[in-house]
């Protein structure tokens, strides 16, 4: 199973973005899917995860600004990010949790102040 992320871009502080992750094949529905982010000089970190049945978990730093969702019929996971901050600037990846799938190229999010 491979994933392709999209939806990143350059936004201003306080704006929103919706990231999408499409998984190839039909096994996406069997995995807990997650979003991760990688920032320069920092360890990659888990942002949020969602089980096949829709149970979600979030990293504390997102402070209820992010919402993860999925559409199993479309093999797609989403990350709605609201009230973005400059510290959210990162390369965002999706993968399973734990990350057992082939990593995609990620989608870059840049938030200006």
PDB file of N, CA and C in Angstrom:
ATOM      1  N   UNK A   1       0.853  -1.194   0.000  1.00  0.00           N
ATOM      2  CA  UNK A   1       0.000   0.000   0.000  1.00  0.00           C
ATOM      3  C   UNK A   1       0.885   1.239   0.000  1.00  0.00           C
ATOM      4  N   UNK A   2       0.611   2.152  -0.901  1.00  0.00           N
ATOM      5  CA  UNK A   2       1.337   3.411  -0.956  1.00  0.00           C
ATOM      6  C   UNK A   2       0.368   4.556  -0.721  1.00  0.00           C
ATOM      7  N   UNK A   3       0.905   5.665  -0.256  1.00  0.00           N
ATOM      8  CA  UNK A   3       0.070   6.820   0.041  1.00  0.00           C
ATOM      9  C   UNK A   3       0.565   8.037  -0.730  1.00  0.00           C
ATOM     10  N   UNK A   4      -0.368   8.912  -1.055  1.00  0.00           N
ATOM     11  CA  UNK A   4      -0.043  10.173  -1.722  1.00  0.00           C
ATOM     12  C   UNK A   4      -0.757  11.282  -0.964  1.00  0.00           C
ATOM     13  N   UNK A   5       0.029  12.217  -0.459  1.00  0.00           N
ATOM     14  CA  UNK A   5      -0.514  13.336   0.298  1.00  0.00           C
ATOM     15  C   UNK A   5      -0.679  14.557  -0.599  1.00  0.00           C
ATOM     16  N   UNK A   6      -1.641  15.376  -0.270  1.00  0.00           N
ATOM     17  CA  UNK A   6      -1.859  16.622  -1.003  1.00  0.00           C
ATOM     18  C   UNK A   6      -2.570  17.618  -0.104  1.00  0.00           C
ATOM     19  N   UNK A   7      -2.643  18.850  -0.582  1.00  0.00           N
ATOM     20  CA  UNK A   7      -3.406  19.859   0.128  1.00  0.00           C
ATOM     21  C   UNK A   7      -2.581  20.898   0.869  1.00  0.00           C
ATOM     22  N   UNK A   8      -1.283  20.724   0.897  1.00  0.00           N
ATOM     23  CA  UNK A   8      -0.448  21.703   1.585  1.00  0.00           C
ATOM     24  C   UNK A   8      -0.362  22.997   0.810  1.00  0.00           C
ATOM     25  N   UNK A   9       0.298  23.963   1.388  1.00  0.00           N
ATOM     26  CA  UNK A   9       0.458  25.241   0.723  1.00  0.00           C
ATOM     27  C   UNK A   9       0.978  26.301   1.656  1.00  0.00           C
ATOM     28  N   UNK A  10       0.990  27.515   1.148  1.00  0.00           N
ATOM     29  CA  UNK A  10       1.429  28.674   1.924  1.00  0.00           C
ATOM     30  C   UNK A  10       0.199  29.449   2.382  1.00  0.00           C
ATOM     31  N   UNK A  11       0.042  29.586   3.685  1.00  0.00           N
ATOM     32  CA  UNK A  11      -1.092  30.318   4.242  1.00  0.00           C
ATOM     33  C   UNK A  11      -0.594  31.283   5.304  1.00  0.00           C
ATOM     34  N   UNK A  12      -1.470  32.158   5.721  1.00  0.00           N
ATOM     35  CA  UNK A  12      -1.147  33.098   6.784  1.00  0.00           C
ATOM     36  C   UNK A  12      -1.609  32.555   8.127  1.00  0.00           C
ATOM     37  N   UNK A  13      -0.993  33.036   9.146  1.00  0.00           N
ATOM     38  CA  UNK A  13      -1.383  32.650  10.498  1.00  0.00           C
ATOM     39  C   UNK A  13      -2.887  32.866  10.687  1.00  0.00           C
ATOM     40  N   UNK A  14      -3.550  31.875  11.249  1.00  0.00           N
ATOM     41  CA  UNK A  14      -4.978  31.941  11.479  1.00  0.00           C
ATOM     42  C   UNK A  14      -5.825  31.303  10.382  1.00  0.00           C
ATOM     43  N   UNK A  15      -5.238  31.036   9.250  1.00  0.00           N
ATOM     44  CA  UNK A  15      -5.978  30.421   8.146  1.00  0.00           C
ATOM     45  C   UNK A  15      -6.034  28.904   8.306  1.00  0.00           C
ATOM     46  N   UNK A  16      -6.707  28.259   7.351  1.00  0.00           N
ATOM     47  CA  UNK A  16      -6.943  26.818   7.437  1.00  0.00           C
ATOM     48  C   UNK A  16      -6.442  26.112   6.185  1.00  0.00           C
ATOM     49  N   UNK A  17      -6.182  24.847   6.357  1.00  0.00           N
ATOM     50  CA  UNK A  17      -5.861  23.957   5.241  1.00  0.00           C
ATOM     51  C   UNK A  17      -6.486  22.595   5.512  1.00  0.00           C
ATOM     52  N   UNK A  18      -6.784  21.894   4.436  1.00  0.00           N
ATOM     53  CA  UNK A  18      -7.272  20.519   4.557  1.00  0.00           C
ATOM     54  C   UNK A  18      -6.347  19.614   3.756  1.00  0.00           C
ATOM     55  N   UNK A  19      -5.664  18.738   4.443  1.00  0.00           N
ATOM     56  CA  UNK A  19      -4.777  17.792   3.801  1.00  0.00           C
ATOM     57  C   UNK A  19      -5.523  16.505   3.467  1.00  0.00           C
ATOM     58  N   UNK A  20      -5.129  15.894   2.357  1.00  0.00           N
ATOM     59  CA  UNK A  20      -5.729  14.625   1.952  1.00  0.00           C
ATOM     60  C   UNK A  20      -4.645  13.593   1.761  1.00  0.00           C
ATOM     61  N   UNK A  21      -5.009  12.355   1.993  1.00  0.00           N
ATOM     62  CA  UNK A  21      -4.081  11.241   1.841  1.00  0.00           C
ATOM     63  C   UNK A  21      -4.832  10.096   1.185  1.00  0.00           C
ATOM     64  N   UNK A  22      -4.418   9.761  -0.023  1.00  0.00           N
ATOM     65  CA  UNK A  22      -5.049   8.666  -0.745  1.00  0.00           C
ATOM     66  C   UNK A  22      -4.126   7.461  -0.702  1.00  0.00           C
ATOM     67  N   UNK A  23      -4.663   6.348  -0.279  1.00  0.00           N
ATOM     68  CA  UNK A  23      -3.898   5.104  -0.210  1.00  0.00           C
ATOM     69  C   UNK A  23      -4.248   4.223  -1.389  1.00  0.00           C
ATOM     70  N   UNK A  24      -3.255   3.694  -2.027  1.00  0.00           N
ATOM     71  CA  UNK A  24      -3.500   2.773  -3.133  1.00  0.00           C
ATOM     72  C   UNK A  24      -3.924   1.425  -2.593  1.00  0.00           C
ATOM     73  N   UNK A  25      -4.652   0.697  -3.378  1.00  0.00           N
ATOM     74  CA  UNK A  25      -5.124  -0.594  -2.935  1.00  0.00           C
ATOM     75  C   UNK A  25      -6.345  -0.456  -2.057  1.00  0.00           C
ATOM     76  N   UNK A  26      -6.870  -1.560  -1.634  1.00  0.00           N
ATOM     77  CA  UNK A  26      -8.129  -1.551  -0.893  1.00  0.00           C
ATOM     78  C   UNK A  26      -7.952  -1.907   0.566  1.00  0.00           C
ATOM     79  N   UNK A  27      -6.699  -1.884   1.063  1.00  0.00           N
ATOM     80  CA  UNK A  27      -6.475  -2.300   2.445  1.00  0.00           C
ATOM     81  C   UNK A  27      -6.423  -1.136   3.416  1.00  0.00           C
ATOM     82  N   UNK A  28      -6.580   0.078   2.918  1.00  0.00           N
ATOM     83  CA  UNK A  28      -6.511   1.242   3.807  1.00  0.00           C
ATOM     84  C   UNK A  28      -7.474   1.112   4.973  1.00  0.00           C
ATOM     85  N   UNK A  29      -8.649   0.546   4.686  1.00  0.00           N
ATOM     86  CA  UNK A  29      -9.665   0.470   5.730  1.00  0.00           C
ATOM     87  C   UNK A  29      -9.247  -0.421   6.886  1.00  0.00           C
ATOM     88  N   UNK A  30      -8.223  -1.220   6.720  1.00  0.00           N
ATOM     89  CA  UNK A  30      -7.801  -2.130   7.777  1.00  0.00           C
ATOM     90  C   UNK A  30      -6.811  -1.496   8.736  1.00  0.00           C
ATOM     91  N   UNK A  31      -6.269  -0.348   8.364  1.00  0.00           N
ATOM     92  CA  UNK A  31      -5.235   0.270   9.165  1.00  0.00           C
ATOM     93  C   UNK A  31      -5.766   1.428   9.990  1.00  0.00           C
ATOM     94  N   UNK A  32      -5.169   1.603  11.152  1.00  0.00           N
ATOM     95  CA  UNK A  32      -5.267   2.906  11.798  1.00  0.00           C
ATOM     96  C   UNK A  32      -4.384   3.844  10.985  1.00  0.00           C
ATOM     97  N   UNK A  33      -4.953   4.929  10.507  1.00  0.00           N
ATOM     98  CA  UNK A  33      -4.212   5.885   9.692  1.00  0.00           C
ATOM     99  C   UNK A  33      -3.813   7.069  10.555  1.00  0.00           C
ATOM    100  N   UNK A  34      -2.730   7.701  10.168  1.00  0.00           N
ATOM    101  CA  UNK A  34      -2.219   8.803  10.988  1.00  0.00           C
ATOM    102  C   UNK A  34      -1.544   9.841  10.120  1.00  0.00           C
ATOM    103  N   UNK A  35      -1.482  11.036  10.653  1.00  0.00           N
ATOM    104  CA  UNK A  35      -0.702  12.113  10.066  1.00  0.00           C
ATOM    105  C   UNK A  35       0.499  12.376  10.966  1.00  0.00           C
ATOM    106  N   UNK A  36       1.622  12.602  10.314  1.00  0.00           N
ATOM    107  CA  UNK A  36       2.862  12.929  11.000  1.00  0.00           C
ATOM    108  C   UNK A  36       3.396  14.225  10.408  1.00  0.00           C
ATOM    109  N   UNK A  37       4.271  14.870  11.160  1.00  0.00           N
ATOM    110  CA  UNK A  37       4.912  16.042  10.565  1.00  0.00           C
ATOM    111  C   UNK A  37       6.380  16.062  10.925  1.00  0.00           C
ATOM    112  N   UNK A  38       7.130  16.642  10.016  1.00  0.00           N
ATOM    113  CA  UNK A  38       8.577  16.725  10.187  1.00  0.00           C
ATOM    114  C   UNK A  38       8.993  18.175  10.025  1.00  0.00           C
ATOM    115  N   UNK A  39       9.670  18.682  11.043  1.00  0.00           N
ATOM    116  CA  UNK A  39      10.163  20.045  11.028  1.00  0.00           C
ATOM    117  C   UNK A  39      11.678  20.037  11.139  1.00  0.00           C
ATOM    118  N   UNK A  40      12.342  21.018  10.527  1.00  0.00           N
ATOM    119  CA  UNK A  40      13.805  21.057  10.575  1.00  0.00           C
ATOM    120  C   UNK A  40      14.318  21.044  12.011  1.00  0.00           C
ATOM    121  N   UNK A  41      15.282  20.184  12.263  1.00  0.00           N
ATOM    122  CA  UNK A  41      15.894  20.148  13.576  1.00  0.00           C
ATOM    123  C   UNK A  41      15.093  19.441  14.645  1.00  0.00           C
ATOM    124  N   UNK A  42      13.957  18.881  14.268  1.00  0.00           N
ATOM    125  CA  UNK A  42      13.108  18.195  15.247  1.00  0.00           C
ATOM    126  C   UNK A  42      12.832  16.779  14.787  1.00  0.00           C
ATOM    127  N   UNK A  43      12.559  15.926  15.748  1.00  0.00           N
ATOM    128  CA  UNK A  43      12.180  14.558  15.425  1.00  0.00           C
ATOM    129  C   UNK A  43      10.802  14.563  14.771  1.00  0.00           C
ATOM    130  N   UNK A  44      10.582  13.705  13.786  1.00  0.00           N
ATOM    131  CA  UNK A  44       9.223  13.584  13.232  1.00  0.00           C
ATOM    132  C   UNK A  44       8.248  13.225  14.338  1.00  0.00           C
ATOM    133  N   UNK A  45       7.061  13.769  14.274  1.00  0.00           N
ATOM    134  CA  UNK A  45       6.113  13.503  15.351  1.00  0.00           C
ATOM    135  C   UNK A  45       4.734  13.159  14.822  1.00  0.00           C
ATOM    136  N   UNK A  46       4.027  12.407  15.603  1.00  0.00           N
ATOM    137  CA  UNK A  46       2.662  12.050  15.297  1.00  0.00           C
ATOM    138  C   UNK A  46       1.765  13.252  15.547  1.00  0.00           C
ATOM    139  N   UNK A  47       0.904  13.546  14.604  1.00  0.00           N
ATOM    140  CA  UNK A  47      -0.030  14.659  14.741  1.00  0.00           C
ATOM    141  C   UNK A  47      -1.397  14.155  15.200  1.00  0.00           C
ATOM    142  N   UNK A  48      -1.903  13.127  14.540  1.00  0.00           N
ATOM    143  CA  UNK A  48      -3.221  12.586  14.870  1.00  0.00           C
ATOM    144  C   UNK A  48      -3.354  11.211  14.239  1.00  0.00           C
ATOM    145  N   UNK A  49      -4.256  10.408  14.788  1.00  0.00           N
ATOM    146  CA  UNK A  49      -4.517   9.091  14.225  1.00  0.00           C
ATOM    147  C   UNK A  49      -6.004   8.799  14.276  1.00  0.00           C
ATOM    148  N   UNK A  50      -6.434   7.866  13.437  1.00  0.00           N
ATOM    149  CA  UNK A  50      -7.837   7.483  13.399  1.00  0.00           C
ATOM    150  C   UNK A  50      -7.925   5.995  13.081  1.00  0.00           C
ATOM    151  N   UNK A  51      -8.671   5.285  13.894  1.00  0.00           N
ATOM    152  CA  UNK A  51      -8.831   3.848  13.693  1.00  0.00           C
ATOM    153  C   UNK A  51      -9.809   3.581  12.547  1.00  0.00           C
ATOM    154  N   UNK A  52      -9.876   2.342  12.073  1.00  0.00           N
ATOM    155  CA  UNK A  52     -10.846   2.034  11.016  1.00  0.00           C
ATOM    156  C   UNK A  52     -12.288   2.364  11.412  1.00  0.00           C
ATOM    157  N   UNK A  53     -12.596   2.297  12.689  1.00  0.00           N
ATOM    158  CA  UNK A  53     -13.961   2.591  13.131  1.00  0.00           C
ATOM    159  C   UNK A  53     -14.170   4.064  13.457  1.00  0.00           C
ATOM    160  N   UNK A  54     -13.096   4.866  13.377  1.00  0.00           N
ATOM    161  CA  UNK A  54     -13.256   6.304  13.553  1.00  0.00           C
ATOM    162  C   UNK A  54     -12.828   6.874  14.889  1.00  0.00           C
ATOM    163  N   UNK A  55     -12.241   6.074  15.749  1.00  0.00           N
ATOM    164  CA  UNK A  55     -11.726   6.616  17.008  1.00  0.00           C
ATOM    165  C   UNK A  55     -10.465   7.418  16.740  1.00  0.00           C
ATOM    166  N   UNK A  56     -10.423   8.624  17.295  1.00  0.00           N
ATOM    167  CA  UNK A  56      -9.319   9.530  16.986  1.00  0.00           C
ATOM    168  C   UNK A  56      -8.472   9.834  18.215  1.00  0.00           C
ATOM    169  N   UNK A  57      -7.201  10.123  17.958  1.00  0.00           N
ATOM    170  CA  UNK A  57      -6.302  10.627  18.989  1.00  0.00           C
ATOM    171  C   UNK A  57      -5.502  11.768  18.390  1.00  0.00           C
ATOM    172  N   UNK A  58      -5.083  12.682  19.244  1.00  0.00           N
ATOM    173  CA  UNK A  58      -4.393  13.876  18.793  1.00  0.00           C
ATOM    174  C   UNK A  58      -3.195  14.175  19.683  1.00  0.00           C
ATOM    175  N   UNK A  59      -2.171  14.752  19.056  1.00  0.00           N
ATOM    176  CA  UNK A  59      -1.052  15.258  19.835  1.00  0.00           C
ATOM    177  C   UNK A  59      -1.495  16.516  20.573  1.00  0.00           C
ATOM    178  N   UNK A  60      -0.920  16.726  21.732  1.00  0.00           N
ATOM    179  CA  UNK A  60      -1.337  17.865  22.562  1.00  0.00           C
ATOM    180  C   UNK A  60      -1.093  19.206  21.881  1.00  0.00           C
ATOM    181  N   UNK A  61      -0.046  19.290  21.069  1.00  0.00           N
ATOM    182  CA  UNK A  61       0.335  20.602  20.548  1.00  0.00           C
ATOM    183  C   UNK A  61      -0.734  21.203  19.643  1.00  0.00           C
ATOM    184  N   UNK A  62      -1.609  20.364  19.070  1.00  0.00           N
ATOM    185  CA  UNK A  62      -2.565  20.936  18.108  1.00  0.00           C
ATOM    186  C   UNK A  62      -3.729  21.657  18.799  1.00  0.00           C
ATOM    187  N   UNK A  63      -3.875  21.470  20.089  1.00  0.00           N
ATOM    188  CA  UNK A  63      -4.801  22.282  20.898  1.00  0.00           C
ATOM    189  C   UNK A  63      -6.193  22.358  20.299  1.00  0.00           C
ATOM    190  N   UNK A  64      -6.684  21.226  19.812  1.00  0.00           N
ATOM    191  CA  UNK A  64      -8.046  21.114  19.270  1.00  0.00           C
ATOM    192  C   UNK A  64      -8.239  21.935  17.992  1.00  0.00           C
ATOM    193  N   UNK A  65      -7.154  22.245  17.326  1.00  0.00           N
ATOM    194  CA  UNK A  65      -7.254  22.998  16.067  1.00  0.00           C
ATOM    195  C   UNK A  65      -7.361  22.064  14.862  1.00  0.00           C
ATOM    196  N   UNK A  66      -6.951  20.816  15.037  1.00  0.00           N
ATOM    197  CA  UNK A  66      -6.900  19.862  13.932  1.00  0.00           C
ATOM    198  C   UNK A  66      -7.986  18.808  14.092  1.00  0.00           C
ATOM    199  N   UNK A  67      -8.492  18.329  12.956  1.00  0.00           N
ATOM    200  CA  UNK A  67      -9.459  17.236  12.957  1.00  0.00           C
ATOM    201  C   UNK A  67      -9.058  16.219  11.909  1.00  0.00           C
ATOM    202  N   UNK A  68      -8.878  14.987  12.329  1.00  0.00           N
ATOM    203  CA  UNK A  68      -8.584  13.904  11.401  1.00  0.00           C
ATOM    204  C   UNK A  68      -9.860  13.158  11.084  1.00  0.00           C
ATOM    205  N   UNK A  69      -9.996  12.755   9.840  1.00  0.00           N
ATOM    206  CA  UNK A  69     -11.170  11.983   9.434  1.00  0.00           C
ATOM    207  C   UNK A  69     -10.757  11.027   8.317  1.00  0.00           C
ATOM    208  N   UNK A  70     -11.665  10.176   7.937  1.00  0.00           N
ATOM    209  CA  UNK A  70     -11.357   9.227   6.875  1.00  0.00           C
ATOM    210  C   UNK A  70     -12.625   8.844   6.151  1.00  0.00           C
ATOM    211  N   UNK A  71     -12.439   8.444   4.909  1.00  0.00           N
ATOM    212  CA  UNK A  71     -13.532   7.901   4.109  1.00  0.00           C
ATOM    213  C   UNK A  71     -13.038   6.571   3.574  1.00  0.00           C
ATOM    214  N   UNK A  72     -13.467   5.509   4.213  1.00  0.00           N
ATOM    215  CA  UNK A  72     -12.968   4.188   3.843  1.00  0.00           C
ATOM    216  C   UNK A  72     -13.389   3.791   2.432  1.00  0.00           C
ATOM    217  N   UNK A  73     -14.488   4.340   1.947  1.00  0.00           N
ATOM    218  CA  UNK A  73     -14.929   4.005   0.591  1.00  0.00           C
ATOM    219  C   UNK A  73     -14.015   4.613  -0.461  1.00  0.00           C
ATOM    220  N   UNK A  74     -13.281   5.646  -0.071  1.00  0.00           N
ATOM    221  CA  UNK A  74     -12.379   6.320  -0.995  1.00  0.00           C
ATOM    222  C   UNK A  74     -10.908   6.078  -0.650  1.00  0.00           C
ATOM    223  N   UNK A  75     -10.659   5.231   0.339  1.00  0.00           N
ATOM    224  CA  UNK A  75      -9.281   4.975   0.791  1.00  0.00           C
ATOM    225  C   UNK A  75      -8.553   6.274   1.076  1.00  0.00           C
ATOM    226  N   UNK A  76      -9.237   7.204   1.700  1.00  0.00           N
ATOM    227  CA  UNK A  76      -8.688   8.541   1.902  1.00  0.00           C
ATOM    228  C   UNK A  76      -8.801   8.955   3.358  1.00  0.00           C
ATOM    229  N   UNK A  77      -7.735   9.568   3.833  1.00  0.00           N
ATOM    230  CA  UNK A  77      -7.740  10.181   5.159  1.00  0.00           C
ATOM    231  C   UNK A  77      -7.518  11.682   4.996  1.00  0.00           C
ATOM    232  N   UNK A  78      -8.058  12.437   5.923  1.00  0.00           N
ATOM    233  CA  UNK A  78      -7.988  13.892   5.839  1.00  0.00           C
ATOM    234  C   UNK A  78      -7.446  14.461   7.149  1.00  0.00           C
ATOM    235  N   UNK A  79      -6.879  15.648   7.039  1.00  0.00           N
ATOM    236  CA  UNK A  79      -6.500  16.396   8.232  1.00  0.00           C
ATOM    237  C   UNK A  79      -6.927  17.845   8.013  1.00  0.00           C
ATOM    238  N   UNK A  80      -7.974  18.234   8.706  1.00  0.00           N
ATOM    239  CA  UNK A  80      -8.423  19.618   8.670  1.00  0.00           C
ATOM    240  C   UNK A  80      -7.649  20.392   9.720  1.00  0.00           C
ATOM    241  N   UNK A  81      -6.969  21.429   9.295  1.00  0.00           N
ATOM    242  CA  UNK A  81      -6.142  22.223  10.209  1.00  0.00           C
ATOM    243  C   UNK A  81      -6.663  23.652  10.216  1.00  0.00           C
ATOM    244  N   UNK A  82      -7.134  24.079  11.360  1.00  0.00           N
ATOM    245  CA  UNK A  82      -7.668  25.432  11.515  1.00  0.00           C
ATOM    246  C   UNK A  82      -6.752  26.273  12.386  1.00  0.00           C
ATOM    247  N   UNK A  83      -6.910  27.579  12.266  1.00  0.00           N
ATOM    248  CA  UNK A  83      -6.129  28.514  13.088  1.00  0.00           C
ATOM    249  C   UNK A  83      -4.643  28.146  13.074  1.00  0.00           C
ATOM    250  N   UNK A  84      -4.123  28.010  11.886  1.00  0.00           N
ATOM    251  CA  UNK A  84      -2.731  27.593  11.749  1.00  0.00           C
ATOM    252  C   UNK A  84      -1.782  28.635  12.308  1.00  0.00           C
ATOM    253  N   UNK A  85      -0.679  28.153  12.838  1.00  0.00           N
ATOM    254  CA  UNK A  85       0.340  29.005  13.431  1.00  0.00           C
ATOM    255  C   UNK A  85       1.662  28.803  12.690  1.00  0.00           C
ATOM    256  N   UNK A  86       2.553  29.778  12.751  1.00  0.00           N
ATOM    257  CA  UNK A  86       3.857  29.593  12.091  1.00  0.00           C
ATOM    258  C   UNK A  86       4.579  28.324  12.543  1.00  0.00           C
ATOM    259  N   UNK A  87       4.381  27.928  13.799  1.00  0.00           N
ATOM    260  CA  UNK A  87       5.046  26.713  14.283  1.00  0.00           C
ATOM    261  C   UNK A  87       4.452  25.448  13.688  1.00  0.00           C
ATOM    262  N   UNK A  88       3.364  25.557  12.956  1.00  0.00           N
ATOM    263  CA  UNK A  88       2.813  24.396  12.258  1.00  0.00           C
ATOM    264  C   UNK A  88       3.521  24.153  10.928  1.00  0.00           C
ATOM    265  N   UNK A  89       4.390  25.058  10.547  1.00  0.00           N
ATOM    266  CA  UNK A  89       5.139  24.886   9.310  1.00  0.00           C
ATOM    267  C   UNK A  89       5.937  23.588   9.362  1.00  0.00           C
ATOM    268  N   UNK A  90       5.717  22.731   8.369  1.00  0.00           N
ATOM    269  CA  UNK A  90       6.340  21.406   8.388  1.00  0.00           C
ATOM    270  C   UNK A  90       6.001  20.676   7.099  1.00  0.00           C
ATOM    271  N   UNK A  91       6.655  19.561   6.933  1.00  0.00           N
ATOM    272  CA  UNK A  91       6.293  18.604   5.890  1.00  0.00           C
ATOM    273  C   UNK A  91       5.384  17.574   6.546  1.00  0.00           C
ATOM    274  N   UNK A  92       4.193  17.435   6.041  1.00  0.00           N
ATOM    275  CA  UNK A  92       3.193  16.552   6.636  1.00  0.00           C
ATOM    276  C   UNK A  92       3.083  15.269   5.811  1.00  0.00           C
ATOM    277  N   UNK A  93       3.113  14.175   6.523  1.00  0.00           N
ATOM    278  CA  UNK A  93       3.023  12.858   5.899  1.00  0.00           C
ATOM    279  C   UNK A  93       1.833  12.097   6.491  1.00  0.00           C
ATOM    280  N   UNK A  94       1.306  11.182   5.707  1.00  0.00           N
ATOM    281  CA  UNK A  94       0.368  10.227   6.294  1.00  0.00           C
ATOM    282  C   UNK A  94       0.943   8.829   6.168  1.00  0.00           C
ATOM    283  N   UNK A  95       0.526   7.980   7.052  1.00  0.00           N
ATOM    284  CA  UNK A  95       0.957   6.595   7.060  1.00  0.00           C
ATOM    285  C   UNK A  95       0.017   5.871   8.012  1.00  0.00           C
ATOM    286  N   UNK A  96       0.231   4.617   8.152  1.00  0.00           N
ATOM    287  CA  UNK A  96      -0.509   3.886   9.168  1.00  0.00           C
ATOM    288  C   UNK A  96       0.114   4.217  10.530  1.00  0.00           C
ATOM    289  N   UNK A  97      -0.578   3.758  11.584  1.00  0.00           N
ATOM    290  CA  UNK A  97      -0.018   3.865  12.922  1.00  0.00           C
ATOM    291  C   UNK A  97      -0.044   2.491  13.558  1.00  0.00           C
ATOM    292  N   UNK A  98       1.144   1.929  13.801  1.00  0.00           N
ATOM    293  CA  UNK A  98       2.471   2.443  13.513  1.00  0.00           C
ATOM    294  C   UNK A  98       2.722   2.529  12.007  1.00  0.00           C
ATOM    295  N   UNK A  99       3.756   3.246  11.610  1.00  0.00           N
ATOM    296  CA  UNK A  99       3.973   3.543  10.183  1.00  0.00           C
ATOM    297  C   UNK A  99       4.560   2.368   9.405  1.00  0.00           C
ATOM    298  N   UNK A 100       3.717   1.441   9.000  1.00  0.00           N
ATOM    299  CA  UNK A 100       4.176   0.243   8.306  1.00  0.00           C
ATOM    300  C   UNK A 100       4.050   0.338   6.794  1.00  0.00           C
ATOM    301  N   UNK A 101       3.439   1.405   6.299  1.00  0.00           N
ATOM    302  CA  UNK A 101       3.263   1.556   4.861  1.00  0.00           C
ATOM    303  C   UNK A 101       4.471   2.244   4.240  1.00  0.00           C
ATOM    304  N   UNK A 102       4.540   2.231   2.923  1.00  0.00           N
ATOM    305  CA  UNK A 102       5.591   2.954   2.211  1.00  0.00           C
ATOM    306  C   UNK A 102       5.305   4.454   2.346  1.00  0.00           C
ATOM    307  N   UNK A 103       6.324   5.211   2.768  1.00  0.00           N
ATOM    308  CA  UNK A 103       6.136   6.645   2.957  1.00  0.00           C
ATOM    309  C   UNK A 103       5.955   7.346   1.614  1.00  0.00           C
ATOM    310  N   UNK A 104       5.038   8.311   1.588  1.00  0.00           N
ATOM    311  CA  UNK A 104       4.889   9.167   0.431  1.00  0.00           C
ATOM    312  C   UNK A 104       5.871  10.324   0.498  1.00  0.00           C
ATOM    313  N   UNK A 105       5.693  11.275  -0.402  1.00  0.00           N
ATOM    314  CA  UNK A 105       6.589  12.423  -0.429  1.00  0.00           C
ATOM    315  C   UNK A 105       6.177  13.521   0.545  1.00  0.00           C
ATOM    316  N   UNK A 106       4.993  13.397   1.085  1.00  0.00           N
ATOM    317  CA  UNK A 106       4.515  14.410   2.006  1.00  0.00           C
ATOM    318  C   UNK A 106       3.956  15.613   1.275  1.00  0.00           C
ATOM    319  N   UNK A 107       3.352  16.489   2.048  1.00  0.00           N
ATOM    320  CA  UNK A 107       2.845  17.740   1.500  1.00  0.00           C
ATOM    321  C   UNK A 107       3.292  18.860   2.428  1.00  0.00           C
ATOM    322  N   UNK A 108       3.838  19.901   1.844  1.00  0.00           N
ATOM    323  CA  UNK A 108       4.453  20.957   2.661  1.00  0.00           C
ATOM    324  C   UNK A 108       3.437  22.014   3.050  1.00  0.00           C
ATOM    325  N   UNK A 109       3.466  22.337   4.317  1.00  0.00           N
ATOM    326  CA  UNK A 109       2.630  23.404   4.870  1.00  0.00           C
ATOM    327  C   UNK A 109       3.544  24.500   5.387  1.00  0.00           C
ATOM    328  N   UNK A 110       3.312  25.699   4.911  1.00  0.00           N
ATOM    329  CA  UNK A 110       4.085  26.851   5.361  1.00  0.00           C
ATOM    330  C   UNK A 110       3.115  27.916   5.854  1.00  0.00           C
ATOM    331  N   UNK A 111       3.305  28.328   7.090  1.00  0.00           N
ATOM    332  CA  UNK A 111       2.419  29.318   7.703  1.00  0.00           C
ATOM    333  C   UNK A 111       3.229  30.572   7.999  1.00  0.00           C
ATOM    334  N   UNK A 112       2.838  31.657   7.391  1.00  0.00           N
ATOM    335  CA  UNK A 112       3.529  32.924   7.619  1.00  0.00           C
ATOM    336  C   UNK A 112       2.843  33.705   8.738  1.00  0.00           C
ATOM    337  N   UNK A 113       3.623  34.501   9.410  1.00  0.00           N
ATOM    338  CA  UNK A 113       3.061  35.284  10.524  1.00  0.00           C
ATOM    339  C   UNK A 113       2.468  36.597  10.049  1.00  0.00           C
TER     340      UNK A 113
END
